[in-house]
Short mmCIF file of C-alpha atoms in Angstrom, two decimals:
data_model
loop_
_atom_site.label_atom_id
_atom_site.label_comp_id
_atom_site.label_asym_id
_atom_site.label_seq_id
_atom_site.Cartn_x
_atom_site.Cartn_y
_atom_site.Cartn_z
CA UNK A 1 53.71 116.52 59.42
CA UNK A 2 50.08 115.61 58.73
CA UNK A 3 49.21 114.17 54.88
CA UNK A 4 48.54 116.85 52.97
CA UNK A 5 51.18 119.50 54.28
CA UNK A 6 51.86 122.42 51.67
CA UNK A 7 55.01 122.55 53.03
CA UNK A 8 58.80 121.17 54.71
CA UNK A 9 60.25 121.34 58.31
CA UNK A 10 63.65 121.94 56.72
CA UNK A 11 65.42 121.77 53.01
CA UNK A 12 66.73 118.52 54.13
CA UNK A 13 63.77 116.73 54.12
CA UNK A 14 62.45 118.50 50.75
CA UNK A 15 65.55 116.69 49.12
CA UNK A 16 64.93 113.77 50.09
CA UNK A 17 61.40 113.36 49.32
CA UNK A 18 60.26 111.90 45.91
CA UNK A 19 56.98 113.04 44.12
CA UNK A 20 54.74 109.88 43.90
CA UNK A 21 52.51 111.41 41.32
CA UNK A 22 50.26 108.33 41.28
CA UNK A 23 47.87 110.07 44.06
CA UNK A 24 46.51 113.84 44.37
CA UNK A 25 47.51 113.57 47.95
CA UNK A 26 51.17 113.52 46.98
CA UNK A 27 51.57 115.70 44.51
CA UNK A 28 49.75 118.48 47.64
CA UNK A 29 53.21 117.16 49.51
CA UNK A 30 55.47 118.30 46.95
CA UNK A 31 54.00 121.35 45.64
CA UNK A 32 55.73 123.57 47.78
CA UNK A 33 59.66 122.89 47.76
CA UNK A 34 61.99 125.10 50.04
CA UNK A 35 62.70 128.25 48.47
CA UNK A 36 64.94 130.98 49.01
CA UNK A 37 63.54 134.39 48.29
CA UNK A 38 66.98 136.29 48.58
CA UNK A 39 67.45 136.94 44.71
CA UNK A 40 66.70 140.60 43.14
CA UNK A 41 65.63 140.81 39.66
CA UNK A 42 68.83 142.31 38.41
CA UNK A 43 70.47 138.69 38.93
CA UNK A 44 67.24 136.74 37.67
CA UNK A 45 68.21 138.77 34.18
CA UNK A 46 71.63 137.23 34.13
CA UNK A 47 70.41 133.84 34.86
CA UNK A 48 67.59 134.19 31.72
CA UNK A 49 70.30 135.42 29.52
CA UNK A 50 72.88 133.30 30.83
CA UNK A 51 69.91 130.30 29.60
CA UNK A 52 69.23 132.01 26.21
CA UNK A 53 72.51 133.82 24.85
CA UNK A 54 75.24 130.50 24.02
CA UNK A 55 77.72 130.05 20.93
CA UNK A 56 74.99 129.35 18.79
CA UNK A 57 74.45 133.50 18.19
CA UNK A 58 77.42 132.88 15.87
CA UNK A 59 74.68 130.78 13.62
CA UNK A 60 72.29 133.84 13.33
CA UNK A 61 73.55 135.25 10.10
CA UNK A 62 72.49 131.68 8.53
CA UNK A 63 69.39 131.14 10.33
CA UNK A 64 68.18 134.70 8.46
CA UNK A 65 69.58 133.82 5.54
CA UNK A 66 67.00 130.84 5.23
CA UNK A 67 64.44 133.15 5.83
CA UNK A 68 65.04 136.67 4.60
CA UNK A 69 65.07 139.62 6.30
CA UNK A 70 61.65 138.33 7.74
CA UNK A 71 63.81 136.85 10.13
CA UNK A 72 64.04 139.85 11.97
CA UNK A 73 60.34 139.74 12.99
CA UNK A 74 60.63 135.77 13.74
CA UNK A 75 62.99 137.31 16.16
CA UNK A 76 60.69 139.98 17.45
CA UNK A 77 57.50 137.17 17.48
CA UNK A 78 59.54 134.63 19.17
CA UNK A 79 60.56 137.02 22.03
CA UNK A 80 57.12 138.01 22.96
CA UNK A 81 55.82 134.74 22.79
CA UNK A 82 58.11 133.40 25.42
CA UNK A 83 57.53 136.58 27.81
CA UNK A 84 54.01 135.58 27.29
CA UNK A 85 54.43 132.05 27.54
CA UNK A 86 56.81 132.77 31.10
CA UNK A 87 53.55 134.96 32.49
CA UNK A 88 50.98 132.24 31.73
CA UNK A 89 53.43 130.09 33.13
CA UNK A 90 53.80 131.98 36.35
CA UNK A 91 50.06 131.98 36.96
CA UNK A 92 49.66 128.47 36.38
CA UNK A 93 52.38 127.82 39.56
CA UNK A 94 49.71 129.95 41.69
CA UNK A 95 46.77 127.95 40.12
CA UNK A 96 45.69 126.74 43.43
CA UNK A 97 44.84 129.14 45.98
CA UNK A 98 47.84 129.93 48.75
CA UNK A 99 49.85 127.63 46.92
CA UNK A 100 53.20 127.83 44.86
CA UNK A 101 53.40 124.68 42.37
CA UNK A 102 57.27 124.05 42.03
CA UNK A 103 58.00 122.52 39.19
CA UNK A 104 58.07 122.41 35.23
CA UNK A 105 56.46 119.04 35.52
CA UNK A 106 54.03 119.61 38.52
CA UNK A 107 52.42 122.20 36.59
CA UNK A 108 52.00 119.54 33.98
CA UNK A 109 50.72 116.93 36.35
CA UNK A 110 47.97 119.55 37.45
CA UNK A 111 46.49 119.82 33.65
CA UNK A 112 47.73 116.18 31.99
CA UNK A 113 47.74 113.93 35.07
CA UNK A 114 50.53 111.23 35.86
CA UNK A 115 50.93 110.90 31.85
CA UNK A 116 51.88 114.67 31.60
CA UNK A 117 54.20 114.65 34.36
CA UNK A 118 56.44 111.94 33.11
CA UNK A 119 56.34 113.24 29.84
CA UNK A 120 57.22 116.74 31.17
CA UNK A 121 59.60 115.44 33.24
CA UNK A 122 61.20 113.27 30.22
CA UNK A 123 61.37 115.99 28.01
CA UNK A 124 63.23 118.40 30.80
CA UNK A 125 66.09 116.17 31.10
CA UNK A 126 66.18 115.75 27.53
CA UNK A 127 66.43 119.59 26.76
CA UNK A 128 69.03 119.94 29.59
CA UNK A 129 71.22 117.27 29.16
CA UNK A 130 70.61 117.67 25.07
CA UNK A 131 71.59 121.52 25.94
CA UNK A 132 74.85 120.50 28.10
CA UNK A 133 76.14 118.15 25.36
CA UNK A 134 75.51 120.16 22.08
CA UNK A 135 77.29 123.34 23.56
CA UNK A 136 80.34 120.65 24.27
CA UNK A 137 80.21 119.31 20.89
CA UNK A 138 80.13 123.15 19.33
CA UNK A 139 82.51 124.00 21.62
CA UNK A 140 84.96 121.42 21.73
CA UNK A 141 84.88 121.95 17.36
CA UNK A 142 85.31 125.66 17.57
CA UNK A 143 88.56 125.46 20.06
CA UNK A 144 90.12 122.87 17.73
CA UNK A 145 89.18 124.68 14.60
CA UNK A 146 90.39 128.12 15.95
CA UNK A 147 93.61 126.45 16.58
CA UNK A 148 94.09 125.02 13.22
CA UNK A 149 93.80 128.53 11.86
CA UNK A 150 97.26 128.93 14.50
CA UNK A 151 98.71 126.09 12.83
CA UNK A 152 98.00 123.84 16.50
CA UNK A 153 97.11 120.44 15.31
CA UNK A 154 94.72 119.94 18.64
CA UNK A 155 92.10 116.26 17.90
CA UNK A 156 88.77 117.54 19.04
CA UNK A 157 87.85 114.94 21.50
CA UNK A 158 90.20 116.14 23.70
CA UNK A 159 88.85 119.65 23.58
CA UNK A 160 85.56 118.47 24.45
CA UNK A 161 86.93 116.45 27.17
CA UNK A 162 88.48 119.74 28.42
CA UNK A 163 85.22 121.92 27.73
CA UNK A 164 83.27 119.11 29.69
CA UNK A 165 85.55 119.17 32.95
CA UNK A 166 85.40 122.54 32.86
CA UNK A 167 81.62 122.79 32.98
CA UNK A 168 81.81 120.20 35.76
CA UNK A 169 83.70 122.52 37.95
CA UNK A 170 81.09 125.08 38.81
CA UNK A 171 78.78 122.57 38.40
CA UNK A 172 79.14 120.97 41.39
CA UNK A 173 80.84 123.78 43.31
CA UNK A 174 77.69 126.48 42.65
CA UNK A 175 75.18 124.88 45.10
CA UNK A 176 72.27 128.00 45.03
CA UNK A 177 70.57 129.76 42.59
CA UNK A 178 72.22 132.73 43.98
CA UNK A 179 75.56 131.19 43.81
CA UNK A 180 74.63 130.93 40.08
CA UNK A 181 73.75 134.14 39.19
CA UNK A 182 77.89 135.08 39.79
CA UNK A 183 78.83 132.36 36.90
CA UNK A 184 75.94 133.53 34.96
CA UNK A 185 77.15 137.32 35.08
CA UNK A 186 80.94 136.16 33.25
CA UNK A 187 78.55 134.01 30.89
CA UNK A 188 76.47 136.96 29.96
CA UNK A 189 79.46 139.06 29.56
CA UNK A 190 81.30 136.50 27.47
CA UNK A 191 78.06 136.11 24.97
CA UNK A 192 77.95 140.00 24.70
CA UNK A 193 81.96 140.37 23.77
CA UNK A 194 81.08 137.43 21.10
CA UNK A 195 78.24 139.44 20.02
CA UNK A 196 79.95 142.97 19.76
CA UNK A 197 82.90 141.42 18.06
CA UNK A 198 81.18 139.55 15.30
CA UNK A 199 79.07 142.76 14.60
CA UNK A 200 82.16 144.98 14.24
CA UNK A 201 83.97 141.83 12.02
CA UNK A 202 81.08 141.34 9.70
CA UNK A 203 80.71 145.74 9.30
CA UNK A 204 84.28 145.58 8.41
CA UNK A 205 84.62 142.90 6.15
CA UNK A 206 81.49 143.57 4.05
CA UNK A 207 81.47 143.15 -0.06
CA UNK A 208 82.33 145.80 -1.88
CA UNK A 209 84.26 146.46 -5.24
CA UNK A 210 87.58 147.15 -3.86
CA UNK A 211 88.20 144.84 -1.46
CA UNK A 212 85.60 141.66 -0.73
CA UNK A 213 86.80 137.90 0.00
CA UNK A 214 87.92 135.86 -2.65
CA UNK A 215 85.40 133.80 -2.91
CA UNK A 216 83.09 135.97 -3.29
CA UNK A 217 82.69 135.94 -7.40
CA UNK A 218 79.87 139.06 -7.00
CA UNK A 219 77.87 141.49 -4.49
CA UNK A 220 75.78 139.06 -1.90
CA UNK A 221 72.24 138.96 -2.82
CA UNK A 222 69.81 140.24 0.34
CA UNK A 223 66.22 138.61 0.05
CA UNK A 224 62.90 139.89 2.19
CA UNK A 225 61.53 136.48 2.78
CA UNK A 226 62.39 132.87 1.80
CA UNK A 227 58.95 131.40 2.72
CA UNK A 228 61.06 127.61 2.18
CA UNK A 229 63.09 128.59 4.93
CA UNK A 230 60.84 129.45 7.47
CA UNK A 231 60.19 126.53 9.17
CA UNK A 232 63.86 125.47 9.63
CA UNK A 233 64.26 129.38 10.68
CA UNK A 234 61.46 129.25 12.64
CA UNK A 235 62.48 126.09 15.05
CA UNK A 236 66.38 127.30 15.54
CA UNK A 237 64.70 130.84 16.45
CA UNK A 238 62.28 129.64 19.19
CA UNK A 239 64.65 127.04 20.53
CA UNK A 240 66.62 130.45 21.44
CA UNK A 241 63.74 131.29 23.96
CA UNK A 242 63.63 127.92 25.31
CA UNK A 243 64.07 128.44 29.01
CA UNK A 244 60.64 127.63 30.61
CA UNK A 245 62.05 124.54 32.71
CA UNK A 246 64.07 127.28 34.28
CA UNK A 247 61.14 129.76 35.09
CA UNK A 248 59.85 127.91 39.00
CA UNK A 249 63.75 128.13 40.21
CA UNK A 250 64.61 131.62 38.76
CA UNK A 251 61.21 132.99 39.87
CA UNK A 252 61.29 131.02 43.70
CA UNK A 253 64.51 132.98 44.01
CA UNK A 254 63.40 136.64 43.63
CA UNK A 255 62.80 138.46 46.77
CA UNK A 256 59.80 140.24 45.36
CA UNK A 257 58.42 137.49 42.93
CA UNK A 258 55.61 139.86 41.66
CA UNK A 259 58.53 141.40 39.29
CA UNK A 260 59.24 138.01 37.54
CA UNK A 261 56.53 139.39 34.19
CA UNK A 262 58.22 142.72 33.65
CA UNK A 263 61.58 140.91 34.63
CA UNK A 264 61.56 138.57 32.01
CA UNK A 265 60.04 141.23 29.71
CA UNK A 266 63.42 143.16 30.05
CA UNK A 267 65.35 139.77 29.26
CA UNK A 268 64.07 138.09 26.11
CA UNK A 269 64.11 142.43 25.02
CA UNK A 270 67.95 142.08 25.53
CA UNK A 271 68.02 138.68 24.42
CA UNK A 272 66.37 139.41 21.41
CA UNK A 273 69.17 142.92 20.61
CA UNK A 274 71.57 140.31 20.87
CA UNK A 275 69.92 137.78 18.23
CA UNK A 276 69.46 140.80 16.39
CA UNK A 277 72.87 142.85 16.76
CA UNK A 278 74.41 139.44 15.15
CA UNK A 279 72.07 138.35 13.01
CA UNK A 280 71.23 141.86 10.80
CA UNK A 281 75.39 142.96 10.62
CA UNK A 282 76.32 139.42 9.48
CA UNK A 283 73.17 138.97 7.05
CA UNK A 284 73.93 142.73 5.96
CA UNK A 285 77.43 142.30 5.21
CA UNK A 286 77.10 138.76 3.32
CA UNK A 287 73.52 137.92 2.56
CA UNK A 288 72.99 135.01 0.42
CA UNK A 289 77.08 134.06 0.96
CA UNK A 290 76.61 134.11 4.54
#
């Protein structure tokens, strides 16, 4: 293969080839990594919402009590952003003519140079390794905490052990996207039940004279916007649409990539009735006691 190439032999040798990013010629070598085209767009929405939905939709109630019922169009803002943000995204991997640029980082080498991709590349295995563990830690808390409430004395460190093996399973079984998209469907599923059930709990457990919790000394206070808590509201919301490192693999799997804008348009729109299902019935039923 002559310098230059846009493109592999085989997968094999894709693999085993590492950017050098200190020359323009190399980053040409890389920019097109085998892909598989053999996704549909039905399983690219699982994997988005598989990235976005997690147990931190539980939180939602308290990130709009921070904020107000303005939260809702934080919500709203946030999820059009990152639709917009996955389309400019998209265009940038096509930047150069008859070529696919593969990577979260390689797009960042093309505008920031060497600098941009090592910072890109930095902050991608921060956010998914910084992902991995905080979903452990919550987790691994929740398990132990749901068992005190059984009377189960249960030391969390051993249900995060548990929680981590059991992420490691499909982790290294699930070699393809496609493979993926199967775990990502049970995930999705999961985070909806979660969603559904807290909705229906928070409807029916809602103050009112006759029958409220005890610690609740009066009627919860509901508050159009807390401009104080906006900024904290603000970053928890948009970390909830984080999943840009995620875009070149999700879109180099669909079989017909053209549909990755509307695509993603239909995700962070489910995505966001989710964040909003949760939020709204547990701000609703508790407000400031939330």
């Amino acid at each position: 293969m002559t310098s230059g190439s846009a493109g592999f032999s085989d997968t094999s040798s894709a693999a085993s080839i590492k950017p050098d990013v200190s020359s323009e010629t190399a980053v040409e070598n890389v920019l097109e990594h085998s892909i598989s085209r053999n996704g549909n767009w039905i399983g690219a929405v699982f994997n988005i919402m598989c990235i976005s939905i997690g147990t931190g939709t539980m939180n939602l109630p308290a990130v709009v009590k921070r904020c107000g019922w303005f939260g809702i169009i934080l919500f709203v803002l946030m999820a059009v952003i990152g639709w917009y943000v996955g389309v400019l995204f998209r265009r940038a991997m096509y930047s150069r003519p008859g070529k696919r640029i593969s990577s979260f980082a390689l797009v960042t080498r093309e505008a920031f140079g060497a600098p941009g991709y090592w910072f890109a590349t930095a902050i991608t295995y921060l956010y998914c390794c910084g992902t991995v563990i905080s979903w452990i830690i919550v987790s691994g808390t929740q398990i132990t905490r749901l068992l005190g409430f059984a009377g189960v004395d249960f030391d969390k460190k051993i249900s995060m052990t548990i929680i981590a093996v059991v992420m490691w399973i499909p982790f290294t079984a699930l070699k393809t996207l496609k493979e993926i998209t199967i775990s990502s469907v049970f995930g999705v599923l999961t985070a909806m039940f979660t969603v559904i059930v807290l909705a229906v709990t928070s409807l029916q457990h809602k103050y009112t004279d006759s029958y409220h919790y005890p610690e609740f000394d009066s009627a919860p206070n509901h508050t159009f916007i807390i401009g104080a808590g906006i900024p904290s509201a603000l970053a928890s919301i948009s970390f909830m649409y984080a999943g840009a490192v995620a875009f070149p693999h999700i879109e180099g799997n669909l079989r017909k990539p053209g549909q990755f804008g509307w695509m993603l348009f239909l995700s962070n729109t489910l995505v966001c009735g989710a964040y909003l299902l949760s939020s709204v019935t547990g701000y609703f039923a508790f407000g400031d006691q939330t």
